PDB file of C-alpha atoms in Angstrom:
ATOM      1  CA  UNK A  11     -24.688  12.011   6.886  1.00  0.00           C
ATOM      2  CA  UNK A  12     -24.465   9.202   4.359  1.00  0.00           C
ATOM      3  CA  UNK A  13     -27.772   7.149   5.654  1.00  0.00           C
ATOM      4  CA  UNK A  14     -29.107   4.905   2.569  1.00  0.00           C
ATOM      5  CA  UNK A  15     -25.425   5.190   0.983  1.00  0.00           C
ATOM      6  CA  UNK A  16     -23.981   1.658   0.149  1.00  0.00           C
ATOM      7  CA  UNK A  17     -20.078   1.576   0.115  1.00  0.00           C
ATOM      8  CA  UNK A  18     -18.094  -1.387  -0.974  1.00  0.00           C
ATOM      9  CA  UNK A  19     -14.628  -1.485   0.292  1.00  0.00           C
ATOM     10  CA  UNK A  20     -12.394  -3.978  -1.158  1.00  0.00           C
ATOM     11  CA  UNK A  21      -8.608  -4.729   0.129  1.00  0.00           C
ATOM     12  CA  UNK A  22      -6.078  -2.682   1.545  1.00  0.00           C
ATOM     13  CA  UNK A  23      -4.087  -2.208   4.738  1.00  0.00           C
ATOM     14  CA  UNK A  24      -4.310  -0.388   7.976  1.00  0.00           C
ATOM     15  CA  UNK A  25      -5.200   2.868   6.484  1.00  0.00           C
ATOM     16  CA  UNK A  26      -8.697   1.180   5.338  1.00  0.00           C
ATOM     17  CA  UNK A  27      -9.620   0.418   9.177  1.00  0.00           C
ATOM     18  CA  UNK A  28      -9.872   4.345   9.604  1.00  0.00           C
ATOM     19  CA  UNK A  29     -11.688   4.761   6.368  1.00  0.00           C
ATOM     20  CA  UNK A  30     -14.428   2.216   7.503  1.00  0.00           C
ATOM     21  CA  UNK A  31     -14.586   3.712  10.784  1.00  0.00           C
ATOM     22  CA  UNK A  32     -15.228   7.147   9.340  1.00  0.00           C
ATOM     23  CA  UNK A  33     -17.977   5.636   6.998  1.00  0.00           C
ATOM     24  CA  UNK A  34     -19.823   3.893   9.777  1.00  0.00           C
ATOM     25  CA  UNK A  35     -19.771   7.220  11.691  1.00  0.00           C
ATOM     26  CA  UNK A  36     -21.236   8.868   8.964  1.00  0.00           C
ATOM     27  CA  UNK A  37     -24.205   6.014   9.235  1.00  0.00           C
ATOM     28  CA  UNK A  38     -23.148   4.531   5.380  1.00  0.00           C
ATOM     29  CA  UNK A  39     -23.746   0.964   4.884  1.00  0.00           C
ATOM     30  CA  UNK A  40     -20.454  -0.667   4.588  1.00  0.00           C
ATOM     31  CA  UNK A  41     -19.307  -3.981   3.079  1.00  0.00           C
ATOM     32  CA  UNK A  42     -15.977  -5.133   3.226  1.00  0.00           C
ATOM     33  CA  UNK A  43     -13.974  -7.563   1.342  1.00  0.00           C
ATOM     34  CA  UNK A  44     -10.502  -8.993   2.388  1.00  0.00           C
ATOM     35  CA  UNK A  45     -10.385  -8.581   6.148  1.00  0.00           C
ATOM     36  CA  UNK A  46     -11.065 -12.274   7.251  1.00  0.00           C
ATOM     37  CA  UNK A  47      -7.850 -12.228   8.542  1.00  0.00           C
ATOM     38  CA  UNK A  48      -8.723 -10.048  11.470  1.00  0.00           C
ATOM     39  CA  UNK A  49     -10.082 -11.709  14.665  1.00  0.00           C
ATOM     40  CA  UNK A  50     -12.996  -9.404  14.354  1.00  0.00           C
ATOM     41  CA  UNK A  51     -14.312  -7.689  11.550  1.00  0.00           C
ATOM     42  CA  UNK A  52     -14.218  -3.904  11.426  1.00  0.00           C
ATOM     43  CA  UNK A  53     -16.670  -2.286  13.707  1.00  0.00           C
ATOM     44  CA  UNK A  54     -19.498  -0.910  11.530  1.00  0.00           C
ATOM     45  CA  UNK A  55     -19.025  -3.196   8.441  1.00  0.00           C
ATOM     46  CA  UNK A  56     -20.329  -6.411   7.090  1.00  0.00           C
ATOM     47  CA  UNK A  57     -17.775  -8.827   5.729  1.00  0.00           C
ATOM     48  CA  UNK A  58     -18.347 -10.558   2.560  1.00  0.00           C
ATOM     49  CA  UNK A  59     -16.719 -12.732  -0.161  1.00  0.00           C
ATOM     50  CA  UNK A  60     -15.731 -11.057  -3.568  1.00  0.00           C
ATOM     51  CA  UNK A  61     -18.595 -11.769  -5.866  1.00  0.00           C
ATOM     52  CA  UNK A  62     -20.329  -9.734  -8.884  1.00  0.00           C
ATOM     53  CA  UNK A  63     -23.529  -9.361  -7.100  1.00  0.00           C
ATOM     54  CA  UNK A  64     -21.888  -7.308  -4.575  1.00  0.00           C
ATOM     55  CA  UNK A  65     -21.639  -4.557  -7.083  1.00  0.00           C
ATOM     56  CA  UNK A  66     -25.170  -4.344  -8.127  1.00  0.00           C
ATOM     57  CA  UNK A  67     -26.111  -1.864  -5.493  1.00  0.00           C
ATOM     58  CA  UNK A  68     -23.050  -0.357  -4.650  1.00  0.00           C
ATOM     59  CA  UNK A  69     -22.973   3.660  -4.641  1.00  0.00           C
ATOM     60  CA  UNK A  70     -19.096   3.797  -4.118  1.00  0.00           C
ATOM     61  CA  UNK A  71     -16.240   1.451  -4.180  1.00  0.00           C
ATOM     62  CA  UNK A  72     -13.237   2.226  -2.334  1.00  0.00           C
ATOM     63  CA  UNK A  73      -9.998   0.371  -3.427  1.00  0.00           C
ATOM     64  CA  UNK A  74      -6.285   0.549  -1.788  1.00  0.00           C
ATOM     65  CA  UNK A  75      -3.955   3.161  -2.308  1.00  0.00           C
ATOM     66  CA  UNK A  76      -3.166   1.462  -5.406  1.00  0.00           C
ATOM     67  CA  UNK A  77      -6.126   0.438  -6.907  1.00  0.00           C
ATOM     68  CA  UNK A  78      -5.191  -2.641  -8.585  1.00  0.00           C
ATOM     69  CA  UNK A  79      -2.253  -4.150 -10.109  1.00  0.00           C
ATOM     70  CA  UNK A  80      -1.967  -4.759 -13.841  1.00  0.00           C
ATOM     71  CA  UNK A  81      -3.460  -8.113 -13.966  1.00  0.00           C
ATOM     72  CA  UNK A  82      -6.458  -6.813 -11.726  1.00  0.00           C
ATOM     73  CA  UNK A  83      -5.148  -8.156  -8.463  1.00  0.00           C
ATOM     74  CA  UNK A  84      -6.250  -6.028  -5.342  1.00  0.00           C
ATOM     75  CA  UNK A  85      -3.603  -5.815  -2.640  1.00  0.00           C
ATOM     76  CA  UNK A  86      -5.265  -7.079   0.866  1.00  0.00           C
ATOM     77  CA  UNK A  87      -2.981  -7.446   3.750  1.00  0.00           C
ATOM     78  CA  UNK A  88      -5.695  -8.872   6.189  1.00  0.00           C
ATOM     79  CA  UNK A  89      -6.519 -11.924   4.086  1.00  0.00           C
ATOM     80  CA  UNK A  90      -4.809 -14.899   2.302  1.00  0.00           C
ATOM     81  CA  UNK A  91      -7.300 -14.834  -0.456  1.00  0.00           C
ATOM     82  CA  UNK A  92      -6.659 -13.598  -3.812  1.00  0.00           C
ATOM     83  CA  UNK A  93      -8.861 -10.467  -4.770  1.00  0.00           C
ATOM     84  CA  UNK A  94      -9.054  -9.597  -8.452  1.00  0.00           C
ATOM     85  CA  UNK A  95     -11.246  -7.016  -9.947  1.00  0.00           C
ATOM     86  CA  UNK A  96     -12.819  -7.756 -13.217  1.00  0.00           C
ATOM     87  CA  UNK A  97     -14.938  -5.943 -15.917  1.00  0.00           C
ATOM     88  CA  UNK A  98     -17.962  -8.263 -15.122  1.00  0.00           C
ATOM     89  CA  UNK A  99     -17.809  -6.653 -11.626  1.00  0.00           C
ATOM     90  CA  UNK A 100     -17.383  -3.129 -12.842  1.00  0.00           C
ATOM     91  CA  UNK A 101     -20.064  -3.502 -15.253  1.00  0.00           C
ATOM     92  CA  UNK A 102     -22.554  -4.388 -12.611  1.00  0.00           C
ATOM     93  CA  UNK A 103     -22.191  -1.085 -10.696  1.00  0.00           C
ATOM     94  CA  UNK A 104     -25.072   1.360 -11.285  1.00  0.00           C
ATOM     95  CA  UNK A 105     -24.313   4.256 -13.559  1.00  0.00           C
ATOM     96  CA  UNK A 106     -24.036   6.783 -10.611  1.00  0.00           C
ATOM     97  CA  UNK A 107     -21.176   4.896  -8.638  1.00  0.00           C
ATOM     98  CA  UNK A 108     -18.063   5.873  -8.404  1.00  0.00           C
ATOM     99  CA  UNK A 109     -14.451   4.052  -7.901  1.00  0.00           C
ATOM    100  CA  UNK A 110     -12.260   5.773  -5.189  1.00  0.00           C
ATOM    101  CA  UNK A 111      -8.587   4.928  -5.039  1.00  0.00           C
ATOM    102  CA  UNK A 112      -5.407   6.604  -4.254  1.00  0.00           C
ATOM    103  CA  UNK A 113      -3.866   6.282  -7.710  1.00  0.00           C
ATOM    104  CA  UNK A 114      -5.111   3.842 -10.543  1.00  0.00           C
ATOM    105  CA  UNK A 115      -2.958   2.043 -13.077  1.00  0.00           C
ATOM    106  CA  UNK A 116      -3.875   1.500 -16.767  1.00  0.00           C
ATOM    107  CA  UNK A 117      -5.877  -1.480 -15.914  1.00  0.00           C
ATOM    108  CA  UNK A 118      -8.181   0.027 -13.379  1.00  0.00           C
ATOM    109  CA  UNK A 119      -8.773   3.058 -15.482  1.00  0.00           C
ATOM    110  CA  UNK A 120      -9.453   1.005 -18.695  1.00  0.00           C
ATOM    111  CA  UNK A 121     -12.238  -1.006 -16.702  1.00  0.00           C
ATOM    112  CA  UNK A 122     -13.792   2.332 -15.388  1.00  0.00           C
ATOM    113  CA  UNK A 123     -13.693   3.880 -18.917  1.00  0.00           C
ATOM    114  CA  UNK A 124     -15.113   0.781 -20.676  1.00  0.00           C
ATOM    115  CA  UNK A 125     -18.261   0.615 -18.315  1.00  0.00           C
ATOM    116  CA  UNK A 126     -18.758   4.551 -17.911  1.00  0.00           C
ATOM    117  CA  UNK A 127     -17.954   4.611 -14.135  1.00  0.00           C
ATOM    118  CA  UNK A 128     -16.209   7.583 -12.829  1.00  0.00           C
ATOM    119  CA  UNK A 129     -12.909   7.037 -11.371  1.00  0.00           C
ATOM    120  CA  UNK A 130     -11.741   9.372  -8.522  1.00  0.00           C
ATOM    121  CA  UNK A 131      -7.857   9.461  -7.729  1.00  0.00           C
ATOM    122  CA  UNK A 132      -7.237  10.751  -4.255  1.00  0.00           C
ATOM    123  CA  UNK A 133      -3.744  11.323  -4.745  1.00  0.00           C
ATOM    124  CA  UNK A 134      -4.210  13.783  -7.609  1.00  0.00           C
ATOM    125  CA  UNK A 135      -5.846  16.005  -5.237  1.00  0.00           C
ATOM    126  CA  UNK A 136      -3.707  18.618  -3.806  1.00  0.00           C
ATOM    127  CA  UNK A 137      -5.456  18.419  -0.610  1.00  0.00           C
ATOM    128  CA  UNK A 138      -4.490  14.829   0.044  1.00  0.00           C
ATOM    129  CA  UNK A 139      -1.136  15.146  -1.366  1.00  0.00           C
ATOM    130  CA  UNK A 140      -0.131  17.839   1.017  1.00  0.00           C
ATOM    131  CA  UNK A 141      -1.434  16.323   3.993  1.00  0.00           C
ATOM    132  CA  UNK A 142       0.512  13.054   2.859  1.00  0.00           C
ATOM    133  CA  UNK A 143       3.389  14.867   2.351  1.00  0.00           C
ATOM    134  CA  UNK A 144       3.851  15.012   6.104  1.00  0.00           C
ATOM    135  CA  UNK A 145       4.137  11.436   6.840  1.00  0.00           C
ATOM    136  CA  UNK A 146       6.039  10.977   3.710  1.00  0.00           C
ATOM    137  CA  UNK A 147       8.622  13.481   5.052  1.00  0.00           C
ATOM    138  CA  UNK A 148       9.126  12.110   8.094  1.00  0.00           C
ATOM    139  CA  UNK A 149       9.455   8.264   6.625  1.00  0.00           C
ATOM    140  CA  UNK A 150      12.137   9.639   4.419  1.00  0.00           C
ATOM    141  CA  UNK A 151      13.836  11.109   7.363  1.00  0.00           C
ATOM    142  CA  UNK A 152      13.605   8.057   9.258  1.00  0.00           C
ATOM    143  CA  UNK A 153      15.197   5.955   6.426  1.00  0.00           C
ATOM    144  CA  UNK A 154      18.053   8.598   6.081  1.00  0.00           C
ATOM    145  CA  UNK A 155      18.900   8.265   9.735  1.00  0.00           C
ATOM    146  CA  UNK A 156      18.875   4.641   9.670  1.00  0.00           C
ATOM    147  CA  UNK A 157      20.923   4.289   6.637  1.00  0.00           C
ATOM    148  CA  UNK A 158      23.700   6.793   7.410  1.00  0.00           C
ATOM    149  CA  UNK A 159      26.341   7.173  10.172  1.00  0.00           C
ATOM    150  CA  UNK A 160      26.119  10.943  10.236  1.00  0.00           C
ATOM    151  CA  UNK A 161      23.710  13.457  11.656  1.00  0.00           C
ATOM    152  CA  UNK A 162      21.192  15.005   9.316  1.00  0.00           C
ATOM    153  CA  UNK A 163      22.299  18.625  10.855  1.00  0.00           C
ATOM    154  CA  UNK A 164      25.084  19.735   8.973  1.00  0.00           C
ATOM    155  CA  UNK A 165      24.736  17.107   6.055  1.00  0.00           C
ATOM    156  CA  UNK A 166      24.302  18.225   2.467  1.00  0.00           C
ATOM    157  CA  UNK A 167      21.068  16.824   0.995  1.00  0.00           C
ATOM    158  CA  UNK A 168      19.574  17.285  -2.431  1.00  0.00           C
ATOM    159  CA  UNK A 169      16.153  17.192  -3.115  1.00  0.00           C
ATOM    160  CA  UNK A 170      14.846  16.425  -6.717  1.00  0.00           C
ATOM    161  CA  UNK A 171      11.710  17.903  -7.329  1.00  0.00           C
ATOM    162  CA  UNK A 172       9.996  20.815  -5.600  1.00  0.00           C
ATOM    163  CA  UNK A 173       6.122  19.476  -5.618  1.00  0.00           C
ATOM    164  CA  UNK A 174       3.705  18.957  -2.787  1.00  0.00           C
ATOM    165  CA  UNK A 175       6.387  16.229  -1.273  1.00  0.00           C
ATOM    166  CA  UNK A 176       9.408  17.710  -2.092  1.00  0.00           C
ATOM    167  CA  UNK A 177       8.771  21.187  -0.788  1.00  0.00           C
ATOM    168  CA  UNK A 178       7.450  19.632   2.604  1.00  0.00           C
ATOM    169  CA  UNK A 179      10.816  17.419   2.784  1.00  0.00           C
ATOM    170  CA  UNK A 180      13.267  20.129   1.922  1.00  0.00           C
ATOM    171  CA  UNK A 181      11.437  22.418   4.436  1.00  0.00           C
ATOM    172  CA  UNK A 182      11.907  19.626   7.069  1.00  0.00           C
ATOM    173  CA  UNK A 183      15.393  18.928   6.509  1.00  0.00           C
ATOM    174  CA  UNK A 184      16.455  22.539   6.318  1.00  0.00           C
ATOM    175  CA  UNK A 185      14.725  22.744   9.874  1.00  0.00           C
ATOM    176  CA  UNK A 186      16.734  19.827  11.019  1.00  0.00           C
ATOM    177  CA  UNK A 187      19.895  22.029  10.226  1.00  0.00           C
ATOM    178  CA  UNK A 188      20.811  20.238   6.980  1.00  0.00           C
ATOM    179  CA  UNK A 189      22.139  22.137   3.704  1.00  0.00           C
ATOM    180  CA  UNK A 190      19.395  21.557   1.134  1.00  0.00           C
ATOM    181  CA  UNK A 191      20.052  21.850  -2.761  1.00  0.00           C
ATOM    182  CA  UNK A 192      16.633  21.681  -4.540  1.00  0.00           C
ATOM    183  CA  UNK A 193      16.492  20.564  -8.248  1.00  0.00           C
ATOM    184  CA  UNK A 194      13.834  21.904 -10.110  1.00  0.00           C
ATOM    185  CA  UNK A 195      12.293  22.009 -13.508  1.00  0.00           C
ATOM    186  CA  UNK A 196      10.358  25.239 -13.472  1.00  0.00           C
ATOM    187  CA  UNK A 197      11.228  29.008 -12.995  1.00  0.00           C
ATOM    188  CA  UNK A 198       8.585  29.486 -10.272  1.00  0.00           C
ATOM    189  CA  UNK A 199       9.699  26.438  -8.119  1.00  0.00           C
ATOM    190  CA  UNK A 200      13.606  27.757  -8.679  1.00  0.00           C
ATOM    191  CA  UNK A 201      12.602  31.175  -7.147  1.00  0.00           C
ATOM    192  CA  UNK A 202      10.636  29.453  -4.480  1.00  0.00           C
ATOM    193  CA  UNK A 203      13.566  27.465  -3.520  1.00  0.00           C
ATOM    194  CA  UNK A 204      15.762  30.553  -3.419  1.00  0.00           C
ATOM    195  CA  UNK A 205      12.972  32.443  -1.450  1.00  0.00           C
ATOM    196  CA  UNK A 206      13.029  29.720   1.456  1.00  0.00           C
ATOM    197  CA  UNK A 207      16.692  29.635   1.709  1.00  0.00           C
ATOM    198  CA  UNK A 208      17.639  26.455  -0.263  1.00  0.00           C
ATOM    199  CA  UNK A 209      20.098  26.218  -2.955  1.00  0.00           C
ATOM    200  CA  UNK A 210      18.307  25.700  -6.118  1.00  0.00           C
ATOM    201  CA  UNK A 211      19.361  24.513  -9.761  1.00  0.00           C
ATOM    202  CA  UNK A 212      17.976  22.902 -12.774  1.00  0.00           C
ATOM    203  CA  UNK A 213      17.836  19.224 -12.877  1.00  0.00           C
ATOM    204  CA  UNK A 214      19.152  19.255 -16.451  1.00  0.00           C
ATOM    205  CA  UNK A 215      22.370  20.348 -14.540  1.00  0.00           C
ATOM    206  CA  UNK A 216      21.938  17.466 -11.860  1.00  0.00           C
ATOM    207  CA  UNK A 217      25.236  16.076 -12.630  1.00  0.00           C
ATOM    208  CA  UNK A 218      27.136  19.225 -11.722  1.00  0.00           C
ATOM    209  CA  UNK A 219      25.294  19.367  -8.448  1.00  0.00           C
ATOM    210  CA  UNK A 220      26.145  15.749  -6.630  1.00  0.00           C
ATOM    211  CA  UNK A 221      29.842  15.642  -6.331  1.00  0.00           C
ATOM    212  CA  UNK A 222      30.041  16.361  -2.877  1.00  0.00           C
ATOM    213  CA  UNK A 223      26.416  15.278  -1.230  1.00  0.00           C
ATOM    214  CA  UNK A 224      25.449  12.961   1.625  1.00  0.00           C
ATOM    215  CA  UNK A 225      21.850  12.363   0.822  1.00  0.00           C
ATOM    216  CA  UNK A 226      19.713  12.628  -2.315  1.00  0.00           C
ATOM    217  CA  UNK A 227      15.992  12.328  -2.123  1.00  0.00           C
ATOM    218  CA  UNK A 228      14.149  11.814  -5.310  1.00  0.00           C
ATOM    219  CA  UNK A 229      10.371  12.752  -5.743  1.00  0.00           C
ATOM    220  CA  UNK A 230      10.406  12.809  -9.887  1.00  0.00           C
ATOM    221  CA  UNK A 231       8.859   9.586 -11.345  1.00  0.00           C
ATOM    222  CA  UNK A 232      10.902   9.422 -14.242  1.00  0.00           C
ATOM    223  CA  UNK A 233      14.388   8.027 -14.858  1.00  0.00           C
ATOM    224  CA  UNK A 234      16.446  10.926 -13.671  1.00  0.00           C
ATOM    225  CA  UNK A 235      19.178   9.450 -11.206  1.00  0.00           C
ATOM    226  CA  UNK A 236      20.857   7.786 -14.290  1.00  0.00           C
ATOM    227  CA  UNK A 237      23.980   5.839 -13.999  1.00  0.00           C
ATOM    228  CA  UNK A 238      25.762   8.888 -15.504  1.00  0.00           C
ATOM    229  CA  UNK A 239      24.524  10.883 -12.431  1.00  0.00           C
ATOM    230  CA  UNK A 240      25.467   8.245  -9.953  1.00  0.00           C
ATOM    231  CA  UNK A 241      28.828   7.896 -11.226  1.00  0.00           C
ATOM    232  CA  UNK A 242      29.365  11.415 -10.064  1.00  0.00           C
ATOM    233  CA  UNK A 243      28.388  10.882  -6.651  1.00  0.00           C
ATOM    234  CA  UNK A 244      30.617  10.040  -3.785  1.00  0.00           C
ATOM    235  CA  UNK A 245      30.222   6.466  -3.007  1.00  0.00           C
ATOM    236  CA  UNK A 246      29.089   7.388   0.584  1.00  0.00           C
ATOM    237  CA  UNK A 247      25.918   8.835  -0.563  1.00  0.00           C
ATOM    238  CA  UNK A 248      22.520   7.465   0.080  1.00  0.00           C
ATOM    239  CA  UNK A 249      19.824   7.784  -2.285  1.00  0.00           C
ATOM    240  CA  UNK A 250      16.225   7.569  -1.294  1.00  0.00           C
ATOM    241  CA  UNK A 251      13.584   7.588  -4.185  1.00  0.00           C
ATOM    242  CA  UNK A 252      10.074   8.296  -3.282  1.00  0.00           C
ATOM    243  CA  UNK A 253       8.796   8.281  -6.507  1.00  0.00           C
ATOM    244  CA  UNK A 254       6.323   5.775  -7.179  1.00  0.00           C
ATOM    245  CA  UNK A 255       7.449   2.304  -8.678  1.00  0.00           C
ATOM    246  CA  UNK A 256       9.712   1.762 -10.546  1.00  0.00           C
ATOM    247  CA  UNK A 257      11.058   5.024  -9.295  1.00  0.00           C
ATOM    248  CA  UNK A 258      13.340   7.357 -11.002  1.00  0.00           C
ATOM    249  CA  UNK A 259      16.833   5.951  -9.990  1.00  0.00           C
ATOM    250  CA  UNK A 260      19.356   3.347 -11.685  1.00  0.00           C
ATOM    251  CA  UNK A 261      19.121   1.080  -8.727  1.00  0.00           C
ATOM    252  CA  UNK A 262      21.402  -1.694 -10.921  1.00  0.00           C
ATOM    253  CA  UNK A 263      24.167   0.680 -11.064  1.00  0.00           C
ATOM    254  CA  UNK A 264      24.026   1.955  -7.930  1.00  0.00           C
ATOM    255  CA  UNK A 265      24.295  -1.323  -6.550  1.00  0.00           C
ATOM    256  CA  UNK A 266      27.381  -1.921  -8.561  1.00  0.00           C
ATOM    257  CA  UNK A 267      29.022   1.054  -7.458  1.00  0.00           C
ATOM    258  CA  UNK A 268      28.358  -0.365  -3.761  1.00  0.00           C
ATOM    259  CA  UNK A 269      25.837   2.380  -3.022  1.00  0.00           C
ATOM    260  CA  UNK A 270      22.847   2.348  -0.839  1.00  0.00           C
ATOM    261  CA  UNK A 271      19.741   3.234  -3.277  1.00  0.00           C
ATOM    262  CA  UNK A 272      16.347   2.629  -1.664  1.00  0.00           C
ATOM    263  CA  UNK A 273      13.138   2.746  -3.268  1.00  0.00           C
ATOM    264  CA  UNK A 274      10.413   3.942  -0.731  1.00  0.00           C
ATOM    265  CA  UNK A 275       7.069   4.494  -2.353  1.00  0.00           C
ATOM    266  CA  UNK A 276       3.943   4.592  -0.156  1.00  0.00           C
ATOM    267  CA  UNK A 277       5.689   5.814   3.083  1.00  0.00           C
ATOM    268  CA  UNK A 278       2.457   7.248   4.816  1.00  0.00           C
ATOM    269  CA  UNK A 279       1.010   3.832   4.800  1.00  0.00           C
ATOM    270  CA  UNK A 280       4.020   2.270   6.423  1.00  0.00           C
ATOM    271  CA  UNK A 281       5.200   4.670   8.730  1.00  0.00           C
ATOM    272  CA  UNK A 282       1.856   6.599  10.061  1.00  0.00           C
ATOM    273  CA  UNK A 283      -1.014   4.495   8.725  1.00  0.00           C
ATOM    274  CA  UNK A 284      -3.593   5.661  10.999  1.00  0.00           C
ATOM    275  CA  UNK A 285      -2.755   9.336  10.011  1.00  0.00           C
ATOM    276  CA  UNK A 286      -2.567   8.206   6.500  1.00  0.00           C
ATOM    277  CA  UNK A 287      -5.752   6.567   6.877  1.00  0.00           C
ATOM    278  CA  UNK A 288      -7.501   9.672   8.471  1.00  0.00           C
ATOM    279  CA  UNK A 289      -6.398  11.959   5.741  1.00  0.00           C
ATOM    280  CA  UNK A 290      -8.034   9.436   2.970  1.00  0.00           C
ATOM    281  CA  UNK A 291     -11.195   9.065   5.224  1.00  0.00           C
ATOM    282  CA  UNK A 292     -11.745  12.551   5.696  1.00  0.00           C
ATOM    283  CA  UNK A 293     -11.473  13.168   1.994  1.00  0.00           C
ATOM    284  CA  UNK A 294     -13.728  10.272   0.992  1.00  0.00           C
ATOM    285  CA  UNK A 295     -16.278  11.147   3.461  1.00  0.00           C
ATOM    286  CA  UNK A 296     -16.567  14.551   2.154  1.00  0.00           C
ATOM    287  CA  UNK A 297     -16.648  13.305  -1.491  1.00  0.00           C
ATOM    288  CA  UNK A 298     -19.094  10.881  -1.103  1.00  0.00           C
ATOM    289  CA  UNK A 299     -21.334  13.243   0.922  1.00  0.00           C
ATOM    290  CA  UNK A 300     -21.244  15.658  -2.083  1.00  0.00           C
ATOM    291  CA  UNK A 301     -22.190  13.147  -4.295  1.00  0.00           C
ATOM    292  CA  UNK A 302     -25.174  11.808  -2.041  1.00  0.00           C
ATOM    293  CA  UNK A 303     -26.342  15.222  -1.697  1.00  0.00           C
ATOM    294  CA  UNK A 304     -26.375  16.100  -5.368  1.00  0.00           C
ATOM    295  CA  UNK A 305     -28.061  12.977  -6.326  1.00  0.00           C
ATOM    296  CA  UNK A 306     -30.699  13.820  -3.646  1.00  0.00           C
ATOM    297  CA  UNK A 307     -31.169  17.103  -5.086  1.00  0.00           C
ATOM    298  CA  UNK A 308     -31.466  15.772  -8.548  1.00  0.00           C
ATOM    299  CA  UNK A 309     -28.507  17.223  -9.880  1.00  0.00           C
TER     300      UNK A 309
END
């Protein structure tokens, strides 16, 4: 149980409602900022306005999937107020406190480093990333169906990157009857792709493998689907880029060619916020409980 643990949760979307519910079940004291647009505050939480004093006794600070923007702004869909995290706020946290987010940009990393506060990025964890790959794959397939006039069964699909998300997506496409090519960078991923019945190739040879495809899904967060690659693709092909912003596709050139190219980061929170929220909630509850137990044992 988290009795006696004070959690400050700032901003976010529908996923945060599941996190609040889980922490309240664990008997944490939860203060929430950025939920004044709801008719009723989340059950088990105390609403507040953002101020430095809120940080004085917080054992944990929970931020949205993307912690802050580059100027410190915190995304909050349930309020019209602008929320901004500052160094003065982080500086007032107790030194044992931790900041939790999905992924952090340099602004948040620098704030925490400057003030000696531990930062935990949940999406770096294999367990969270693998669980999240399920709604991500479902969302990518939903987009593919919406933006094509063919069935996925029998279609020619290329998945770039066979990491935690790419592997789930490729296997799901294969299960729907698509012919799946997998672009990889590492020999062990090449071997795994072959073992699973995909057609593997190394991404450095990408332009030789896009000449007759229907769909290209990218999970690699670097510019990989360049103008040169797009020039070799049929104009009917649809690109769905799942990498974090700004993605790995030359969207300008795709538009110039009249091709559909869609940037779709954050799909779990869009297509299945309740499931995505439960994934984050389970992990957060476990991590905060571990920290609380260690402090109680004097570790």
